[in-house]
PDB file of C-alpha atoms in Angstrom:
ATOM      1  CA  UNK Q   1      -3.007   6.932  11.522  1.00 66.00           C
ATOM      2  CA  UNK Q   2      -3.621   4.838   8.452  1.00 73.00           C
ATOM      3  CA  UNK Q   3      -2.457   6.640   5.347  1.00 87.00           C
ATOM      4  CA  UNK Q   4      -2.428   6.056   1.640  1.00 92.00           C
ATOM      5  CA  UNK Q   5       0.027   8.224  -0.245  1.00 92.00           C
ATOM      6  CA  UNK Q   6      -0.014   9.139  -3.896  1.00 93.00           C
ATOM      7  CA  UNK Q   7       2.009  11.562  -5.958  1.00 86.00           C
ATOM      8  CA  UNK Q   8      -0.430  14.348  -6.819  1.00 82.00           C
ATOM      9  CA  UNK Q   9       1.038  14.843 -10.291  1.00 84.00           C
ATOM     10  CA  UNK Q  10       0.192  15.914 -12.833  1.00 91.00           C
ATOM     11  CA  UNK Q  11       1.691  12.952 -14.601  1.00 95.00           C
ATOM     12  CA  UNK Q  12       1.912  13.648 -18.304  1.00 96.00           C
ATOM     13  CA  UNK Q  13       2.370  10.868 -20.844  1.00 97.00           C
ATOM     14  CA  UNK Q  14       2.092  10.866 -24.642  1.00 97.00           C
ATOM     15  CA  UNK Q  15      -0.757   9.031 -26.300  1.00 97.00           C
ATOM     16  CA  UNK Q  16       0.056   5.351 -26.751  1.00 97.00           C
ATOM     17  CA  UNK Q  17       2.579   5.249 -23.910  1.00 97.00           C
ATOM     18  CA  UNK Q  18       2.344   3.356 -20.629  1.00 97.00           C
ATOM     19  CA  UNK Q  19       1.205   5.406 -17.652  1.00 97.00           C
ATOM     20  CA  UNK Q  20       2.441   4.191 -14.277  1.00 96.00           C
ATOM     21  CA  UNK Q  21       0.619   5.324 -11.163  1.00 97.00           C
ATOM     22  CA  UNK Q  22       1.949   4.480  -7.728  1.00 95.00           C
ATOM     23  CA  UNK Q  23       0.547   4.322  -4.247  1.00 95.00           C
ATOM     24  CA  UNK Q  24       2.069   3.460  -0.869  1.00 94.00           C
ATOM     25  CA  UNK Q  25       0.249   2.614   2.330  1.00 92.00           C
ATOM     26  CA  UNK Q  26       1.224   2.749   5.964  1.00 89.00           C
ATOM     27  CA  UNK Q  27      -0.899   0.010   7.523  1.00 85.00           C
ATOM     28  CA  UNK Q  28       0.661  -3.427   7.092  1.00 84.00           C
ATOM     29  CA  UNK Q  29      -2.703  -4.951   7.917  1.00 84.00           C
ATOM     30  CA  UNK Q  30      -4.210  -3.626   4.694  1.00 85.00           C
ATOM     31  CA  UNK Q  31      -5.653  -6.475   2.690  1.00 84.00           C
ATOM     32  CA  UNK Q  32      -7.679  -5.074  -0.200  1.00 90.00           C
ATOM     33  CA  UNK Q  33      -6.830  -2.296  -2.597  1.00 93.00           C
ATOM     34  CA  UNK Q  34      -8.838  -0.431  -5.159  1.00 95.00           C
ATOM     35  CA  UNK Q  35      -8.163   1.915  -8.028  1.00 97.00           C
ATOM     36  CA  UNK Q  36     -10.817   4.451  -8.955  1.00 97.00           C
ATOM     37  CA  UNK Q  37     -10.847   6.929 -11.807  1.00 97.00           C
ATOM     38  CA  UNK Q  38     -12.455  10.318 -11.344  1.00 96.00           C
ATOM     39  CA  UNK Q  39     -13.094  12.713 -14.184  1.00 96.00           C
ATOM     40  CA  UNK Q  40     -13.329  16.380 -13.319  1.00 92.00           C
ATOM     41  CA  UNK Q  41     -16.725  17.171 -11.824  1.00 89.00           C
ATOM     42  CA  UNK Q  42     -17.734  13.521 -11.694  1.00 93.00           C
ATOM     43  CA  UNK Q  43     -17.772  10.851  -9.003  1.00 95.00           C
ATOM     44  CA  UNK Q  44     -15.153   8.087  -8.705  1.00 96.00           C
ATOM     45  CA  UNK Q  45     -15.687   4.966 -10.780  1.00 95.00           C
ATOM     46  CA  UNK Q  46     -14.046   1.650 -10.022  1.00 94.00           C
ATOM     47  CA  UNK Q  47     -11.309   0.484 -12.375  1.00 95.00           C
ATOM     48  CA  UNK Q  48     -10.177  -2.615 -10.544  1.00 93.00           C
ATOM     49  CA  UNK Q  49      -9.362  -4.152  -7.189  1.00 93.00           C
ATOM     50  CA  UNK Q  50      -6.539  -6.402  -6.027  1.00 94.00           C
ATOM     51  CA  UNK Q  51      -6.184  -8.536  -2.918  1.00 91.00           C
ATOM     52  CA  UNK Q  52      -3.202 -10.781  -3.626  1.00 91.00           C
ATOM     53  CA  UNK Q  53       0.464 -10.069  -4.209  1.00 93.00           C
ATOM     54  CA  UNK Q  54       1.417  -9.901  -7.849  1.00 94.00           C
ATOM     55  CA  UNK Q  55      -0.236  -8.613 -10.974  1.00 95.00           C
ATOM     56  CA  UNK Q  56      -3.850  -8.483 -12.039  1.00 95.00           C
ATOM     57  CA  UNK Q  57      -4.738  -7.556 -15.585  1.00 96.00           C
ATOM     58  CA  UNK Q  58      -7.988  -6.217 -16.996  1.00 95.00           C
ATOM     59  CA  UNK Q  59      -7.814  -5.008 -20.563  1.00 96.00           C
ATOM     60  CA  UNK Q  60      -5.365  -2.120 -20.790  1.00 97.00           C
ATOM     61  CA  UNK Q  61      -5.078  -1.913 -17.009  1.00 97.00           C
ATOM     62  CA  UNK Q  62      -2.730  -3.871 -14.753  1.00 97.00           C
ATOM     63  CA  UNK Q  63      -2.726  -3.538 -10.982  1.00 97.00           C
ATOM     64  CA  UNK Q  64       0.335  -4.623  -9.056  1.00 97.00           C
ATOM     65  CA  UNK Q  65       0.482  -5.296  -5.333  1.00 95.00           C
ATOM     66  CA  UNK Q  66       3.599  -5.785  -3.235  1.00 94.00           C
ATOM     67  CA  UNK Q  67       2.624  -6.230   0.396  1.00 92.00           C
ATOM     68  CA  UNK Q  68       6.211  -6.574   1.611  1.00 92.00           C
ATOM     69  CA  UNK Q  69       7.065  -3.143   0.228  1.00 92.00           C
ATOM     70  CA  UNK Q  70       3.593  -1.766   0.944  1.00 93.00           C
ATOM     71  CA  UNK Q  71       2.935  -0.383  -2.486  1.00 93.00           C
ATOM     72  CA  UNK Q  72       0.281  -0.714  -5.125  1.00 96.00           C
ATOM     73  CA  UNK Q  73       0.573   0.450  -8.688  1.00 96.00           C
ATOM     74  CA  UNK Q  74      -1.630   0.811 -11.725  1.00 97.00           C
ATOM     75  CA  UNK Q  75      -0.280   0.549 -15.242  1.00 97.00           C
ATOM     76  CA  UNK Q  76      -2.292   1.848 -18.162  1.00 98.00           C
ATOM     77  CA  UNK Q  77      -1.081   0.554 -21.508  1.00 98.00           C
ATOM     78  CA  UNK Q  78      -1.694   2.349 -24.785  1.00 98.00           C
ATOM     79  CA  UNK Q  79      -2.808   5.475 -22.908  1.00 98.00           C
ATOM     80  CA  UNK Q  80      -5.564   7.482 -24.572  1.00 97.00           C
ATOM     81  CA  UNK Q  81      -6.580  11.124 -24.078  1.00 96.00           C
ATOM     82  CA  UNK Q  82      -9.805   9.757 -22.579  1.00 97.00           C
ATOM     83  CA  UNK Q  83      -7.711   8.281 -19.754  1.00 97.00           C
ATOM     84  CA  UNK Q  84      -6.922  11.815 -18.575  1.00 97.00           C
ATOM     85  CA  UNK Q  85      -8.409  11.944 -15.095  1.00 97.00           C
ATOM     86  CA  UNK Q  86      -7.509  11.738 -11.423  1.00 96.00           C
ATOM     87  CA  UNK Q  87      -6.748   8.230 -10.219  1.00 97.00           C
ATOM     88  CA  UNK Q  88      -7.535   7.385  -6.617  1.00 96.00           C
ATOM     89  CA  UNK Q  89      -5.927   4.534  -4.718  1.00 96.00           C
ATOM     90  CA  UNK Q  90      -7.728   3.104  -1.678  1.00 94.00           C
ATOM     91  CA  UNK Q  91      -6.950   0.393   0.827  1.00 92.00           C
ATOM     92  CA  UNK Q  92      -8.679  -1.395   3.671  1.00 87.00           C
ATOM     93  CA  UNK Q  93      -7.550  -3.664   6.499  1.00 83.00           C
ATOM     94  CA  UNK Q  94     -10.760  -5.626   6.471  1.00 74.00           C
ATOM     95  CA  UNK Q  95     -14.066  -4.678   8.046  1.00 72.00           C
ATOM     96  CA  UNK Q  96     -12.835  -1.091   8.151  1.00 79.00           C
ATOM     97  CA  UNK Q  97     -13.656   1.761   5.814  1.00 84.00           C
ATOM     98  CA  UNK Q  98     -11.561   2.373   2.756  1.00 88.00           C
ATOM     99  CA  UNK Q  99      -8.760   4.889   3.187  1.00 90.00           C
ATOM    100  CA  UNK Q 100      -8.239   6.922   0.034  1.00 92.00           C
ATOM    101  CA  UNK Q 101      -5.149   8.655  -1.230  1.00 93.00           C
ATOM    102  CA  UNK Q 102      -5.546  12.197  -2.529  1.00 93.00           C
ATOM    103  CA  UNK Q 103      -5.188  11.021  -6.097  1.00 94.00           C
ATOM    104  CA  UNK Q 104      -2.802  11.420  -8.995  1.00 95.00           C
ATOM    105  CA  UNK Q 105      -3.780  13.611 -11.915  1.00 95.00           C
ATOM    106  CA  UNK Q 106      -2.970  11.949 -15.239  1.00 97.00           C
ATOM    107  CA  UNK Q 107      -2.779  13.900 -18.471  1.00 97.00           C
ATOM    108  CA  UNK Q 108      -2.455  11.983 -21.737  1.00 97.00           C
ATOM    109  CA  UNK Q 109      -1.170  14.236 -24.485  1.00 96.00           C
ATOM    110  CA  UNK Q 110      -2.405  13.566 -28.029  1.00 93.00           C
TER     111      UNK Q 110
ATOM    112  CA  UNK B   1     -29.381  -2.701 -12.308  1.00 69.00           C
ATOM    113  CA  UNK B   2     -29.732   0.957 -11.363  1.00 82.00           C
ATOM    114  CA  UNK B   3     -26.718   2.638  -9.805  1.00 94.00           C
ATOM    115  CA  UNK B   4     -26.413   4.660  -6.640  1.00 97.00           C
ATOM    116  CA  UNK B   5     -28.572   7.763  -6.708  1.00 97.00           C
ATOM    117  CA  UNK B   6     -28.182  10.922  -4.671  1.00 98.00           C
ATOM    118  CA  UNK B   7     -30.458  13.882  -4.221  1.00 97.00           C
ATOM    119  CA  UNK B   8     -30.264  16.756  -4.542  1.00 97.00           C
ATOM    120  CA  UNK B   9     -27.386  17.115  -6.980  1.00 97.00           C
ATOM    121  CA  UNK B  10     -26.681  20.745  -6.135  1.00 97.00           C
ATOM    122  CA  UNK B  11     -27.431  22.804  -3.091  1.00 96.00           C
ATOM    123  CA  UNK B  12     -26.720  26.348  -1.961  1.00 98.00           C
ATOM    124  CA  UNK B  13     -27.121  27.193   1.705  1.00 97.00           C
ATOM    125  CA  UNK B  14     -26.048  29.974   4.030  1.00 97.00           C
ATOM    126  CA  UNK B  15     -23.992  29.707   7.184  1.00 97.00           C
ATOM    127  CA  UNK B  16     -25.945  28.458  10.169  1.00 97.00           C
ATOM    128  CA  UNK B  17     -28.530  26.579   8.149  1.00 98.00           C
ATOM    129  CA  UNK B  18     -28.863  22.831   8.106  1.00 98.00           C
ATOM    130  CA  UNK B  19     -29.016  20.442   5.179  1.00 98.00           C
ATOM    131  CA  UNK B  20     -30.181  16.880   4.544  1.00 98.00           C
ATOM    132  CA  UNK B  21     -28.769  14.791   1.719  1.00 98.00           C
ATOM    133  CA  UNK B  22     -30.241  11.523   0.493  1.00 98.00           C
ATOM    134  CA  UNK B  23     -28.707   8.392  -0.981  1.00 98.00           C
ATOM    135  CA  UNK B  24     -30.333   5.313  -2.474  1.00 98.00           C
ATOM    136  CA  UNK B  25     -27.922   2.379  -2.823  1.00 97.00           C
ATOM    137  CA  UNK B  26     -27.759  -0.216  -5.560  1.00 96.00           C
ATOM    138  CA  UNK B  27     -30.507  -2.774  -5.101  1.00 95.00           C
ATOM    139  CA  UNK B  28     -29.304  -5.523  -2.766  1.00 93.00           C
ATOM    140  CA  UNK B  29     -26.528  -3.438  -1.257  1.00 94.00           C
ATOM    141  CA  UNK B  30     -26.838  -3.068   2.470  1.00 94.00           C
ATOM    142  CA  UNK B  31     -23.830  -0.920   3.321  1.00 93.00           C
ATOM    143  CA  UNK B  32     -23.833   2.805   2.636  1.00 95.00           C
ATOM    144  CA  UNK B  33     -20.800   5.006   3.219  1.00 95.00           C
ATOM    145  CA  UNK B  34     -20.591   8.779   3.050  1.00 97.00           C
ATOM    146  CA  UNK B  35     -17.556  10.817   2.046  1.00 97.00           C
ATOM    147  CA  UNK B  36     -16.691  14.482   1.840  1.00 97.00           C
ATOM    148  CA  UNK B  37     -14.452  15.523  -1.023  1.00 96.00           C
ATOM    149  CA  UNK B  38     -12.647  18.856  -1.161  1.00 92.00           C
ATOM    150  CA  UNK B  39      -9.741  19.911  -3.383  1.00 86.00           C
ATOM    151  CA  UNK B  40      -7.369  20.226  -0.450  1.00 81.00           C
ATOM    152  CA  UNK B  41      -8.278  17.177   1.626  1.00 84.00           C
ATOM    153  CA  UNK B  42      -9.353  14.670  -0.970  1.00 87.00           C
ATOM    154  CA  UNK B  43     -11.909  12.008  -0.108  1.00 92.00           C
ATOM    155  CA  UNK B  44     -12.569  11.858   3.609  1.00 93.00           C
ATOM    156  CA  UNK B  45     -14.712   9.211   5.248  1.00 93.00           C
ATOM    157  CA  UNK B  46     -17.706  10.467   7.213  1.00 96.00           C
ATOM    158  CA  UNK B  47     -19.576   7.335   8.315  1.00 94.00           C
ATOM    159  CA  UNK B  48     -20.855   3.969   7.213  1.00 94.00           C
ATOM    160  CA  UNK B  49     -24.226   2.373   7.865  1.00 95.00           C
ATOM    161  CA  UNK B  50     -25.227  -1.244   7.681  1.00 93.00           C
ATOM    162  CA  UNK B  51     -28.644  -2.625   8.583  1.00 92.00           C
ATOM    163  CA  UNK B  52     -29.753   0.732   9.988  1.00 94.00           C
ATOM    164  CA  UNK B  53     -26.756   0.881  12.356  1.00 95.00           C
ATOM    165  CA  UNK B  54     -23.759   3.152  12.163  1.00 94.00           C
ATOM    166  CA  UNK B  55     -20.884   0.712  11.893  1.00 91.00           C
ATOM    167  CA  UNK B  56     -17.957   3.070  11.355  1.00 90.00           C
ATOM    168  CA  UNK B  57     -17.424   6.764  11.889  1.00 93.00           C
ATOM    169  CA  UNK B  58     -14.813   9.153  10.598  1.00 92.00           C
ATOM    170  CA  UNK B  59     -13.221  12.091  12.320  1.00 92.00           C
ATOM    171  CA  UNK B  60     -15.877  14.736  11.773  1.00 95.00           C
ATOM    172  CA  UNK B  61     -17.675  16.927  14.336  1.00 96.00           C
ATOM    173  CA  UNK B  62     -21.057  15.996  15.714  1.00 96.00           C
ATOM    174  CA  UNK B  63     -22.718  18.472  13.352  1.00 97.00           C
ATOM    175  CA  UNK B  64     -22.476  15.690  10.792  1.00 98.00           C
ATOM    176  CA  UNK B  65     -24.932  12.888  11.364  1.00 97.00           C
ATOM    177  CA  UNK B  66     -26.648  10.223   9.370  1.00 97.00           C
ATOM    178  CA  UNK B  67     -29.116   7.413   9.424  1.00 97.00           C
ATOM    179  CA  UNK B  68     -30.182   4.454   7.380  1.00 97.00           C
ATOM    180  CA  UNK B  69     -33.673   3.181   6.775  1.00 97.00           C
ATOM    181  CA  UNK B  70     -34.927  -0.372   6.547  1.00 95.00           C
ATOM    182  CA  UNK B  71     -34.789  -0.245   2.742  1.00 94.00           C
ATOM    183  CA  UNK B  72     -31.065   0.668   3.004  1.00 95.00           C
ATOM    184  CA  UNK B  73     -31.627   4.225   1.840  1.00 97.00           C
ATOM    185  CA  UNK B  74     -29.536   6.647   3.819  1.00 98.00           C
ATOM    186  CA  UNK B  75     -29.585  10.299   4.716  1.00 98.00           C
ATOM    187  CA  UNK B  76     -26.913  12.535   6.113  1.00 98.00           C
ATOM    188  CA  UNK B  77     -27.529  15.782   7.902  1.00 98.00           C
ATOM    189  CA  UNK B  78     -25.237  18.703   8.536  1.00 98.00           C
ATOM    190  CA  UNK B  79     -26.389  21.235  11.093  1.00 95.00           C
ATOM    191  CA  UNK B  80     -25.129  24.756  11.664  1.00 96.00           C
ATOM    192  CA  UNK B  81     -23.391  24.930   8.329  1.00 97.00           C
ATOM    193  CA  UNK B  82     -19.969  26.541   8.069  1.00 97.00           C
ATOM    194  CA  UNK B  83     -18.209  27.904   5.002  1.00 97.00           C
ATOM    195  CA  UNK B  84     -15.754  25.015   5.202  1.00 95.00           C
ATOM    196  CA  UNK B  85     -18.564  22.516   4.698  1.00 97.00           C
ATOM    197  CA  UNK B  86     -18.674  23.467   1.024  1.00 97.00           C
ATOM    198  CA  UNK B  87     -17.725  20.256  -0.732  1.00 97.00           C
ATOM    199  CA  UNK B  88     -18.838  17.381  -2.882  1.00 97.00           C
ATOM    200  CA  UNK B  89     -20.622  14.824  -0.714  1.00 98.00           C
ATOM    201  CA  UNK B  90     -20.415  11.323  -2.079  1.00 98.00           C
ATOM    202  CA  UNK B  91     -22.360   8.282  -1.114  1.00 97.00           C
ATOM    203  CA  UNK B  92     -21.114   4.793  -1.924  1.00 96.00           C
ATOM    204  CA  UNK B  93     -22.768   1.427  -1.499  1.00 95.00           C
ATOM    205  CA  UNK B  94     -21.433  -2.092  -1.184  1.00 92.00           C
ATOM    206  CA  UNK B  95     -22.950  -5.499  -0.598  1.00 90.00           C
ATOM    207  CA  UNK B  96     -22.203  -5.695   3.084  1.00 83.00           C
ATOM    208  CA  UNK B  97     -18.643  -5.285   4.264  1.00 74.00           C
ATOM    209  CA  UNK B  98     -16.965  -1.844   4.247  1.00 65.00           C
ATOM    210  CA  UNK B  99     -13.779  -3.226   2.680  1.00 71.00           C
ATOM    211  CA  UNK B 100     -15.676  -4.590  -0.303  1.00 80.00           C
ATOM    212  CA  UNK B 101     -15.933  -2.823  -3.610  1.00 87.00           C
ATOM    213  CA  UNK B 102     -17.814   0.407  -3.214  1.00 91.00           C
ATOM    214  CA  UNK B 103     -19.838   1.998  -5.974  1.00 94.00           C
ATOM    215  CA  UNK B 104     -20.251   5.750  -5.859  1.00 96.00           C
ATOM    216  CA  UNK B 105     -23.253   7.896  -6.595  1.00 97.00           C
ATOM    217  CA  UNK B 106     -22.981  11.120  -8.607  1.00 97.00           C
ATOM    218  CA  UNK B 107     -22.595  13.211  -5.472  1.00 97.00           C
ATOM    219  CA  UNK B 108     -24.248  16.299  -4.042  1.00 97.00           C
ATOM    220  CA  UNK B 109     -22.347  19.514  -4.488  1.00 97.00           C
ATOM    221  CA  UNK B 110     -22.960  21.781  -1.497  1.00 97.00           C
ATOM    222  CA  UNK B 111     -22.035  25.442  -1.499  1.00 97.00           C
ATOM    223  CA  UNK B 112     -22.254  27.336   1.786  1.00 97.00           C
ATOM    224  CA  UNK B 113     -22.345  31.122   1.499  1.00 97.00           C
TER     225      UNK B 113
END
């Protein structure tokens, strides 16, 4: 069974620090990966996606993909209290539905 | 461009009843996926529709069904509701392929008493 694993947290970081969120996946055929942010009581919103090995940067966010080690990570620089949310990692092998992890709760302490 | 919309936003039903939820995708999006989200299980895939055809199906009982109309709007139906069906039901749309970026609607929160 295809699985995406995330540490449930909570992960607590001080304001201004770098938050590092990690995700591992079981299916070596996975090709595309997504990070979503979900505030309590709200629906998930896309932060970024990554298809290729290496880093992808978008503002304060950097996604990292290592297909050999089967992990994906999300770095949030200069963390703000407004970044406090649950972060969902999802992967797909292509033409198959996204498989979501259960999410990591991030708490940024002011 | 308007986002994904879902109706109703909140629903209270009793065991044994049935419920129909509606989802309108982003204009131009042809794929609609449905998910159930509960605190214990996270986001679980129900099914995905593309061009009025169910293209993928998750591991849920037959009480859960759906359909898609020619304008890409989708509905899902749950019959014979059980207490465990209480959850947030999320609809997501994408341009065409299920592995593409999906954009979520606000969800329908269902409470079964």
